[in-house]
Structure formats: C-alpha cells, structure tokens
mmCIF file of C-alpha atoms in Angstrom:
data_model
loop_
_atom_site.group_PDB
_atom_site.id
_atom_site.type_symbol
_atom_site.label_atom_id
_atom_site.label_comp_id
_atom_site.label_asym_id
_atom_site.label_seq_id
_atom_site.Cartn_x
_atom_site.Cartn_y
_atom_site.Cartn_z
ATOM 1 C CA MET A 28 -69.450 -5.119 171.900
ATOM 2 C CA MET A 29 -71.512 -8.565 170.938
ATOM 3 C CA THR A 30 -70.359 -8.252 167.384
ATOM 4 C CA GLU A 31 -66.660 -7.807 168.460
ATOM 5 C CA LYS A 32 -66.920 -10.596 170.751
ATOM 6 C CA LYS A 33 -68.095 -12.459 167.647
ATOM 7 C CA ASN A 34 -65.669 -11.255 165.271
ATOM 8 C CA ASN A 35 -62.651 -12.424 167.972
ATOM 9 C CA THR A 36 -64.525 -15.821 168.122
ATOM 10 C CA ALA A 37 -64.652 -16.336 164.537
ATOM 11 C CA LEU A 38 -60.901 -15.487 163.789
ATOM 12 C CA LYS A 39 -59.564 -17.714 166.821
ATOM 13 C CA ILE A 40 -61.585 -20.740 165.099
ATOM 14 C CA LEU A 41 -60.145 -19.709 161.738
ATOM 15 C CA ILE A 42 -56.768 -19.490 163.271
ATOM 16 C CA GLY A 43 -57.356 -22.693 164.802
ATOM 17 C CA VAL A 44 -58.431 -24.287 161.321
ATOM 18 C CA LEU A 45 -55.169 -23.052 159.745
ATOM 19 C CA ALA A 46 -53.179 -24.313 162.352
ATOM 20 C CA VAL A 47 -54.646 -27.879 161.915
ATOM 21 C CA ALA A 48 -54.077 -27.540 158.344
ATOM 22 C CA LEU A 49 -50.373 -26.544 158.647
ATOM 23 C CA VAL A 50 -49.773 -29.380 160.820
ATOM 24 C CA ALA A 51 -51.530 -31.751 158.402
ATOM 25 C CA LEU A 52 -49.495 -30.608 155.466
ATOM 26 C CA THR A 53 -46.194 -30.409 157.505
ATOM 27 C CA ILE A 54 -46.806 -34.357 158.244
ATOM 28 C CA TYR A 55 -47.989 -34.875 154.628
ATOM 29 C CA THR A 56 -44.905 -33.511 153.262
ATOM 30 C CA VAL A 57 -42.536 -35.084 155.582
ATOM 31 C CA ARG A 58 -44.143 -38.556 154.957
ATOM 32 C CA PHE A 59 -43.958 -38.107 151.024
ATOM 33 C CA TYR A 60 -40.480 -36.960 151.273
ATOM 34 C CA ASN A 61 -39.548 -40.087 153.076
ATOM 35 C CA GLU A 62 -41.581 -42.077 150.836
ATOM 36 C CA GLU A 63 -39.883 -40.339 147.612
ATOM 37 C CA LYS A 64 -36.381 -40.967 149.418
ATOM 38 C CA GLU A 65 -36.951 -44.693 149.741
ATOM 39 C CA ASN A 66 -38.182 -45.227 146.313
ATOM 40 C CA LYS A 67 -34.995 -43.354 145.024
ATOM 41 C CA VAL A 68 -32.793 -46.045 147.100
ATOM 42 C CA ILE A 69 -34.947 -48.771 145.647
ATOM 43 C CA LEU A 70 -34.461 -47.591 142.007
ATOM 44 C CA GLN A 71 -30.691 -47.224 142.385
ATOM 45 C CA LYS A 72 -30.465 -50.554 143.971
ATOM 46 C CA GLU A 73 -32.423 -51.955 140.796
ATOM 47 C CA LYS A 74 -30.290 -50.010 138.431
ATOM 48 C CA ALA A 75 -27.054 -51.066 140.022
ATOM 49 C CA ALA A 76 -28.334 -54.591 139.753
ATOM 50 C CA ILE A 77 -28.963 -54.078 135.843
ATOM 51 C CA GLU A 78 -25.457 -52.839 135.637
ATOM 52 C CA ASN A 79 -24.215 -56.025 137.226
ATOM 53 C CA GLU A 80 -26.071 -58.220 135.080
ATOM 54 C CA LEU A 81 -24.973 -56.471 131.747
ATOM 55 C CA ASN A 82 -21.259 -56.920 133.067
ATOM 56 C CA GLU A 83 -21.863 -60.585 133.508
ATOM 57 C CA LEU A 84 -23.038 -60.570 130.265
ATOM 58 C CA ILE A 85 -19.966 -58.912 128.624
ATOM 59 C CA VAL A 86 -17.826 -61.312 130.754
ATOM 60 C CA LYS A 87 -19.376 -64.192 129.317
ATOM 61 C CA TYR A 88 -19.246 -62.923 125.700
ATOM 62 C CA ASP A 89 -15.859 -62.189 126.317
ATOM 63 C CA GLU A 90 -14.999 -65.413 127.222
ATOM 64 C CA ALA A 91 -16.989 -67.106 124.250
ATOM 65 C CA ILE A 92 -15.103 -64.953 122.030
ATOM 66 C CA ASP A 93 -11.741 -66.080 122.971
ATOM 67 C CA GLU A 94 -12.831 -69.383 122.720
ATOM 68 C CA ASN A 95 -14.810 -69.539 119.362
ATOM 69 C CA GLU A 96 -13.295 -68.189 115.996
ATOM 70 C CA ILE A 97 -16.084 -69.014 113.894
ATOM 71 C CA MET A 98 -18.654 -66.857 115.844
ATOM 72 C CA ASP A 99 -16.368 -64.083 116.542
ATOM 73 C CA GLN A 100 -18.174 -61.292 114.747
ATOM 74 C CA ASN A 101 -21.874 -62.194 115.731
ATOM 75 C CA LEU A 102 -20.549 -62.359 119.468
ATOM 76 C CA VAL A 103 -18.650 -59.136 118.947
ATOM 77 C CA ASN A 104 -21.714 -57.231 117.590
ATOM 78 C CA ALA A 105 -23.996 -58.743 120.516
ATOM 79 C CA ARG A 106 -21.447 -57.417 123.155
ATOM 80 C CA GLU A 107 -21.191 -54.136 121.714
ATOM 81 C CA ARG A 108 -24.948 -53.758 121.848
ATOM 82 C CA ILE A 109 -24.912 -54.784 125.658
ATOM 83 C CA ASN A 110 -21.883 -52.148 126.123
ATOM 84 C CA ARG A 111 -24.203 -49.553 124.622
ATOM 85 C CA LEU A 112 -27.008 -50.323 126.723
ATOM 86 C CA LEU A 113 -24.839 -50.308 130.086
ATOM 87 C CA ASP A 114 -23.456 -46.991 128.916
ATOM 88 C CA SER A 115 -27.056 -45.782 128.723
ATOM 89 C CA VAL A 116 -27.948 -47.261 132.254
ATOM 90 C CA LYS A 117 -25.004 -45.194 133.505
ATOM 91 C CA ASP A 118 -25.888 -42.128 131.760
ATOM 92 C CA TYR A 119 -29.341 -41.630 133.038
ATOM 93 C CA ASP A 120 -30.861 -41.614 136.579
ATOM 94 C CA ALA A 121 -32.999 -44.357 137.544
ATOM 95 C CA ASN A 122 -36.730 -44.231 137.333
ATOM 96 C CA LEU A 123 -39.329 -46.676 137.131
ATOM 97 C CA VAL A 124 -40.185 -46.354 133.361
ATOM 98 C CA LEU A 125 -36.248 -46.745 132.668
ATOM 99 C CA ILE A 126 -35.731 -49.588 134.770
ATOM 100 C CA THR A 127 -38.573 -51.250 133.219
ATOM 101 C CA ARG A 128 -37.400 -50.616 129.749
ATOM 102 C CA TYR A 129 -34.124 -51.958 130.789
ATOM 103 C CA ARG A 130 -35.385 -55.180 132.343
ATOM 104 C CA ARG A 131 -37.065 -55.775 128.976
ATOM 105 C CA GLU A 132 -33.819 -55.435 126.932
ATOM 106 C CA ILE A 133 -31.716 -57.514 129.275
ATOM 107 C CA SER A 134 -34.415 -60.234 128.826
ATOM 108 C CA ASN A 135 -33.923 -59.887 124.967
ATOM 109 C CA LEU A 136 -30.335 -59.819 125.252
ATOM 110 C CA LYS A 137 -30.188 -62.953 127.469
ATOM 111 C CA ALA A 138 -32.436 -64.639 124.849
ATOM 112 C CA GLU A 139 -30.250 -63.646 121.995
ATOM 113 C CA LYS A 140 -27.265 -64.847 124.273
ATOM 114 C CA ASP A 141 -28.785 -68.139 124.501
ATOM 115 C CA ARG A 142 -29.419 -68.608 120.689
ATOM 116 C CA LEU A 143 -26.027 -67.601 119.871
ATOM 117 C CA PHE A 144 -24.379 -69.632 122.491
ATOM 118 C CA ARG A 145 -26.365 -72.587 121.652
ATOM 119 C CA VAL A 146 -25.156 -72.286 118.019
ATOM 120 C CA VAL A 147 -21.237 -71.970 119.379
ATOM 121 C CA ASP A 148 -21.948 -75.187 121.430
ATOM 122 C CA SER A 149 -23.004 -76.929 118.077
ATOM 123 C CA LEU A 150 -20.259 -75.644 116.440
ATOM 124 C CA SER A 151 -17.860 -76.662 119.265
ATOM 125 C CA ALA A 152 -19.342 -80.060 119.327
ATOM 126 C CA GLN A 153 -18.527 -80.560 115.553
ATOM 127 C CA ASN A 154 -15.105 -79.053 116.214
ATOM 128 C CA GLN A 155 -14.625 -81.374 119.084
ATOM 129 C CA ARG A 156 -15.298 -84.492 116.716
ATOM 130 C CA MET A 157 -13.035 -83.084 114.219
ATOM 131 C CA ALA A 158 -10.454 -82.566 116.354
ATOM 132 C CA MET A 159 -10.700 -86.141 117.733
ATOM 133 C CA THR A 160 -10.548 -87.400 114.178
ATOM 134 C CA ILE A 161 -7.108 -85.364 113.565
ATOM 135 C CA ASP A 162 -5.908 -86.454 116.833
ATOM 136 C CA SER A 163 -6.601 -90.103 115.512
ATOM 137 C CA THR A 164 -4.983 -89.482 112.373
ATOM 138 C CA GLN A 165 -1.914 -87.828 113.752
ATOM 139 C CA THR A 166 -1.467 -90.615 115.999
ATOM 140 C CA GLU A 167 -1.294 -93.079 112.985
ATOM 141 C CA LEU A 168 1.183 -90.653 111.140
ATOM 142 C CA SER A 169 3.471 -90.187 114.197
ATOM 143 C CA GLN A 170 5.282 -93.509 113.059
ATOM 144 C CA LYS A 171 5.992 -91.558 109.873
ATOM 145 C CA THR A 172 8.834 -89.141 109.461
ATOM 146 C CA ARG A 173 9.083 -85.818 110.966
ATOM 147 C CA LEU A 174 8.631 -84.285 107.533
ATOM 148 C CA SER A 175 5.570 -86.036 106.800
ATOM 149 C CA ASP A 176 4.252 -84.875 110.274
ATOM 150 C CA SER A 177 5.467 -81.421 109.451
ATOM 151 C CA LEU A 178 3.720 -81.439 106.028
ATOM 152 C CA GLN A 179 0.513 -83.021 107.348
ATOM 153 C CA THR A 180 0.156 -80.184 109.939
ATOM 154 C CA THR A 181 0.998 -77.481 107.064
ATOM 155 C CA ASN A 182 -1.852 -78.906 104.954
ATOM 156 C CA GLN A 183 -4.473 -79.004 107.781
ATOM 157 C CA SER A 184 -3.822 -75.265 108.708
ATOM 158 C CA LEU A 185 -4.347 -74.567 104.644
ATOM 159 C CA ALA A 186 -7.368 -76.704 104.765
ATOM 160 C CA ASN A 187 -8.768 -74.944 107.768
ATOM 161 C CA LYS A 188 -8.216 -71.534 106.174
ATOM 162 C CA VAL A 189 -9.722 -72.379 103.194
ATOM 163 C CA ASP A 190 -12.791 -73.960 104.848
ATOM 164 C CA ARG A 191 -13.401 -70.407 106.503
ATOM 165 C CA ALA A 192 -12.774 -68.430 103.359
ATOM 166 C CA SER A 193 -15.106 -70.974 101.338
ATOM 167 C CA GLN A 194 -17.848 -70.193 103.488
ATOM 168 C CA LEU A 195 -21.235 -68.559 102.215
ATOM 169 C CA LYS A 196 -21.090 -64.917 103.209
ATOM 170 C CA ILE A 197 -24.042 -62.530 102.830
ATOM 171 C CA THR A 198 -24.326 -58.524 102.879
ATOM 172 C CA SER A 199 -27.321 -56.222 102.673
ATOM 173 C CA LEU A 200 -29.327 -58.168 105.056
ATOM 174 C CA ARG A 201 -32.629 -56.718 106.235
ATOM 175 C CA GLY A 202 -36.241 -57.901 107.601
ATOM 176 C CA GLU A 203 -39.241 -55.955 106.872
ATOM 177 C CA GLY A 204 -43.106 -56.655 106.891
ATOM 178 C CA VAL A 205 -44.957 -56.936 103.768
ATOM 179 C CA ILE A 206 -48.397 -57.400 102.309
ATOM 180 C CA VAL A 207 -49.122 -59.758 99.388
ATOM 181 C CA ARG A 208 -51.617 -58.388 96.825
ATOM 182 C CA ASN A 209 -53.804 -60.789 94.883
ATOM 183 C CA SER A 210 -51.796 -60.206 91.741
ATOM 184 C CA GLY A 211 -48.849 -61.345 93.779
ATOM 185 C CA LYS A 212 -47.090 -57.831 94.205
ATOM 186 C CA VAL A 213 -45.346 -57.423 97.383
ATOM 187 C CA VAL A 214 -45.701 -54.038 99.235
ATOM 188 C CA GLU A 215 -43.720 -53.284 102.199
ATOM 189 C CA ASN A 216 -45.410 -52.241 105.332
ATOM 190 C CA ASP A 217 -44.349 -51.617 109.038
ATOM 191 C CA ARG A 218 -47.936 -51.896 110.668
ATOM 192 C CA THR A 219 -48.664 -55.080 112.386
ATOM 193 C CA ARG A 220 -52.131 -55.023 111.925
ATOM 194 C CA ARG A 221 -51.826 -54.881 107.907
ATOM 195 C CA ILE A 222 -48.926 -57.154 107.042
ATOM 196 C CA ASP A 223 -49.194 -60.829 105.845
ATOM 197 C CA GLN A 224 -45.811 -62.026 105.673
ATOM 198 C CA ILE A 225 -42.258 -61.256 107.166
ATOM 199 C CA ARG A 226 -39.776 -60.738 104.425
ATOM 200 C CA THR A 227 -35.732 -61.152 104.693
ATOM 201 C CA CYS A 228 -33.589 -60.117 102.124
ATOM 202 C CA PHE A 229 -29.974 -60.029 101.302
ATOM 203 C CA THR A 230 -27.308 -60.363 98.851
ATOM 204 C CA ILE A 231 -25.174 -63.436 98.775
ATOM 205 C CA THR A 232 -21.238 -62.207 98.097
ATOM 206 C CA ALA A 233 -19.288 -63.195 95.013
ATOM 207 C CA ASN A 234 -16.677 -66.160 96.332
ATOM 208 C CA GLU A 235 -14.789 -68.171 94.117
ATOM 209 C CA LEU A 236 -13.582 -70.286 96.695
ATOM 210 C CA THR A 237 -17.208 -71.360 97.523
ATOM 211 C CA GLU A 238 -18.353 -74.677 95.651
ATOM 212 C CA ALA A 239 -21.077 -73.879 93.248
ATOM 213 C CA GLY A 240 -24.371 -75.502 93.604
ATOM 214 C CA GLU A 241 -27.743 -75.517 95.334
ATOM 215 C CA LYS A 242 -27.724 -73.809 98.828
ATOM 216 C CA ASN A 243 -30.007 -74.597 101.742
ATOM 217 C CA LEU A 244 -30.957 -71.120 103.397
ATOM 218 C CA TYR A 245 -33.039 -70.801 106.205
ATOM 219 C CA VAL A 246 -34.545 -67.785 108.275
ATOM 220 C CA GLN A 247 -35.460 -67.542 112.155
ATOM 221 C CA VAL A 248 -37.599 -64.203 112.978
ATOM 222 C CA TYR A 249 -38.321 -63.485 116.538
ATOM 223 C CA ASN A 250 -40.860 -61.024 117.424
ATOM 224 C CA PRO A 251 -40.246 -58.536 120.563
ATOM 225 C CA GLU A 252 -41.366 -61.198 123.191
ATOM 226 C CA ASN A 253 -38.688 -63.589 121.538
ATOM 227 C CA ASP A 254 -41.335 -66.158 119.903
ATOM 228 C CA LEU A 255 -40.323 -67.618 116.746
ATOM 229 C CA VAL A 256 -42.805 -66.196 113.912
ATOM 230 C CA GLY A 257 -43.356 -68.249 110.859
ATOM 231 C CA ASP A 258 -44.001 -72.036 110.178
ATOM 232 C CA LYS A 259 -41.763 -73.408 112.519
ATOM 233 C CA ILE A 260 -39.584 -75.883 110.360
ATOM 234 C CA PRO A 261 -37.807 -78.545 112.120
ATOM 235 C CA VAL A 262 -34.338 -79.433 110.266
ATOM 236 C CA ALA A 263 -31.837 -81.981 111.636
ATOM 237 C CA HIS A 264 -28.090 -81.040 111.418
ATOM 238 C CA ASP A 265 -25.141 -82.928 112.644
ATOM 239 C CA GLY A 266 -25.223 -80.809 115.891
ATOM 240 C CA GLY A 267 -28.995 -81.376 116.446
ATOM 241 C CA VAL A 268 -32.539 -80.325 115.362
ATOM 242 C CA MET A 269 -33.008 -76.670 114.537
ATOM 243 C CA VAL A 270 -36.314 -74.752 114.263
ATOM 244 C CA TYR A 271 -36.802 -72.106 111.497
ATOM 245 C CA SER A 272 -39.333 -69.718 110.498
ATOM 246 C CA ALA A 273 -38.965 -70.212 106.556
ATOM 247 C CA LYS A 274 -36.483 -71.838 104.233
ATOM 248 C CA SER A 275 -35.350 -71.458 100.485
ATOM 249 C CA SER A 276 -32.777 -73.339 98.167
ATOM 250 C CA VAL A 277 -30.870 -71.344 95.756
ATOM 251 C CA TYR A 278 -28.389 -72.125 92.775
ATOM 252 C CA TYR A 279 -25.320 -70.280 93.585
ATOM 253 C CA GLU A 280 -22.752 -69.763 90.763
ATOM 254 C CA ASN A 281 -20.037 -68.002 92.536
ATOM 255 C CA GLU A 282 -21.580 -64.572 91.584
ATOM 256 C CA GLU A 283 -23.586 -61.875 93.731
ATOM 257 C CA LEU A 284 -27.014 -63.161 94.167
ATOM 258 C CA ASP A 285 -30.036 -61.222 95.685
ATOM 259 C CA VAL A 286 -32.351 -63.466 97.921
ATOM 260 C CA CYS A 287 -35.654 -62.680 99.626
ATOM 261 C CA ILE A 288 -37.320 -65.273 101.774
ATOM 262 C CA LEU A 289 -40.895 -64.722 102.722
ATOM 263 C CA ALA A 290 -42.131 -66.186 106.229
ATOM 264 C CA ASN A 291 -45.897 -66.651 107.221
ATOM 265 C CA THR A 292 -47.396 -65.010 110.010
ATOM 266 C CA VAL A 293 -50.060 -65.441 112.417
ATOM 267 C CA GLU A 294 -51.792 -62.112 113.908
ATOM 268 C CA GLU A 295 -51.184 -63.063 117.685
ATOM 269 C CA LYS A 296 -47.175 -63.464 116.897
ATOM 270 C CA LEU A 297 -47.254 -59.801 115.245
ATOM 271 C CA LEU A 298 -46.270 -57.494 118.159
ATOM 272 C CA GLU A 299 -45.282 -54.109 118.058
ATOM 273 C CA GLY A 300 -41.348 -53.226 118.561
ATOM 274 C CA ASN A 301 -38.197 -54.848 117.514
ATOM 275 C CA TYR A 302 -37.900 -58.200 115.755
ATOM 276 C CA LYS A 303 -34.671 -60.015 115.000
ATOM 277 C CA VAL A 304 -33.779 -61.882 111.926
ATOM 278 C CA TYR A 305 -31.072 -64.768 111.611
ATOM 279 C CA VAL A 306 -30.060 -66.241 108.550
ATOM 280 C CA TYR A 307 -28.325 -69.796 108.203
ATOM 281 C CA ASN A 308 -26.614 -71.875 105.140
ATOM 282 C CA ASP A 309 -27.661 -75.429 106.528
ATOM 283 C CA ALA A 310 -26.616 -74.968 110.184
ATOM 284 C CA ALA A 311 -24.084 -72.355 109.627
ATOM 285 C CA LEU A 312 -25.275 -68.844 110.811
ATOM 286 C CA ILE A 313 -24.416 -66.398 108.128
ATOM 287 C CA GLY A 314 -26.005 -63.270 109.350
ATOM 288 C CA THR A 315 -28.212 -61.281 111.669
ATOM 289 C CA ALA A 316 -30.362 -58.206 111.610
ATOM 290 C CA SER A 317 -33.213 -56.619 113.382
ATOM 291 C CA PHE A 318 -36.085 -54.186 112.180
ATOM 292 C CA GLY A 319 -39.240 -52.471 113.728
ATOM 293 C CA LEU A 320 -42.985 -52.872 113.358
ATOM 294 C CA ARG A 321 -45.498 -50.455 114.442
#
C-alpha cells in the first residue's frame, strides 16, 4: 500500500514537471514567433528602402544620360548594373546577409556615381565655356549675311562630329594583380597577399581621324572600399585637378596599339573583392572595367 502511494506521488510530481515544461515551451515558442515576425517586418522595410535608393539612382542616371552625350555609354553601363542589382533585390526574400551585401553594393554604386558625375560636371563646364565662346562668335557674325550664318552653323556641327569621331578609343580593357620577378618578368596573380602591382592592359583602336603623336594616358584603380590604389598622382586639367594611380605616355600612329600600365600597391590597400579601373586620355574618360582579387 505504501509503495502504491509513493508511485502515485512520483507520477503526480512527474506530471507537474511536464506541465511546467510544456507551459515554458509554449511561452518560448510564442515569443520566438513574435520576434521572428518583427525581424521579417524590419527586413522587408530595409529591402523596400534599398529598392527606393536604387530607383532614385536610376532616375539620376536617366537625367544625366539625357543631358550628356559624351558620357552616354559609361552612364548607360552604370545604370544597367543598378538595374541588375534592383532585379536581384526584388527576386530574393529579405535576410540579414543579403541586406548587408546590398547595402555594400549601393555604397559602391554611389561612389561610382559620384566619380562619373564629377567627370560629367567637368566636361559640362568645358562645354559651357565652349558654348559661351560660340555664342560670342555668333553675335559678331550675326551682322553678316544669312548665308554666312548658315555656313558657320553647318561648319560648327561638322567640327563637333569630327571632334567626337577623333577621340581616342580603347578595347579589351582589363585589370589584374601581378607579381614582378627579379628578372623583370611579370606574372599574373589574383591573391592579395602575393601581388606586387596592379596592371591595366588595353588596346588603342586604329583611327585615321585621331591626331598622331604622343598621348598621355592615366589610370585610376579603386579597391573594394573605394580607396584609390597606386601613387596618387595629381594632374591639373582645364576642369580642375584629378588624382590617378599611375600614368604613361605612348606614341600613337593611328594604328592599333597594345598598352599596359603598372600601378604600385601597398599591402593595407589590397583587399579581397571587386576592383574598378578607369582609363583616361588626358581628362577624357575612355574606358572602365572591373576585376576581382582573392
């Protein structure tokens, strides 16, 4: 009889413990569900904010493309990268890892926009000065015959077209990390801890309209944190001072010419990730590319 009472007591205690555990588990489950729900709401809001920022960037590029003919292709390429990122944001459910990655990408895109727009502003300032000169000339010529005015306008239009056609153009642009051997041999390598320099290679296309002679070429290399990699060479142009990673001069004879420019590096600037390369002929941006280092 005593044994039976002990068993009943033990059973009641066990049932009590299980009941308490069940209540505790229910409370934890409800709390976890509520926290998860709140986190999803926060992530969705952050995703919507990212989409809005990307849409705003696209609008700004659309406006810039409408206003600037010279930089059209570079601006169009940048806008397409933003469109692809926006599509990616829309396609995936929000989570902390993706939100962090998108925020980093937006930061890079904004930095790229600032650089491109600075170049656009510089070109716009030059165009404005040219426009003022043209206006002054047209005022003086307005006293002449209508035929002279018509011929002047036609000649100016043709001159502008020739100027655009005669601009230096490049293809096959690429950037890469390299090791420079004691023998002088250059070996490609994509590991940040092993490379000595960043090499930018491209081909200047044949163009009979371009004036032959010595051409000043400059390179900007930006690491994943948008820091300029290289010697930071300041060069004064009509639109202001620009800073470059490396420079080179080549003699162009209107035929295809392969060019490689080496930029020095320092260890703290070499980070894993995506690098961007910009190539200039004097102050004119003539090509952009990107590459990765591990």
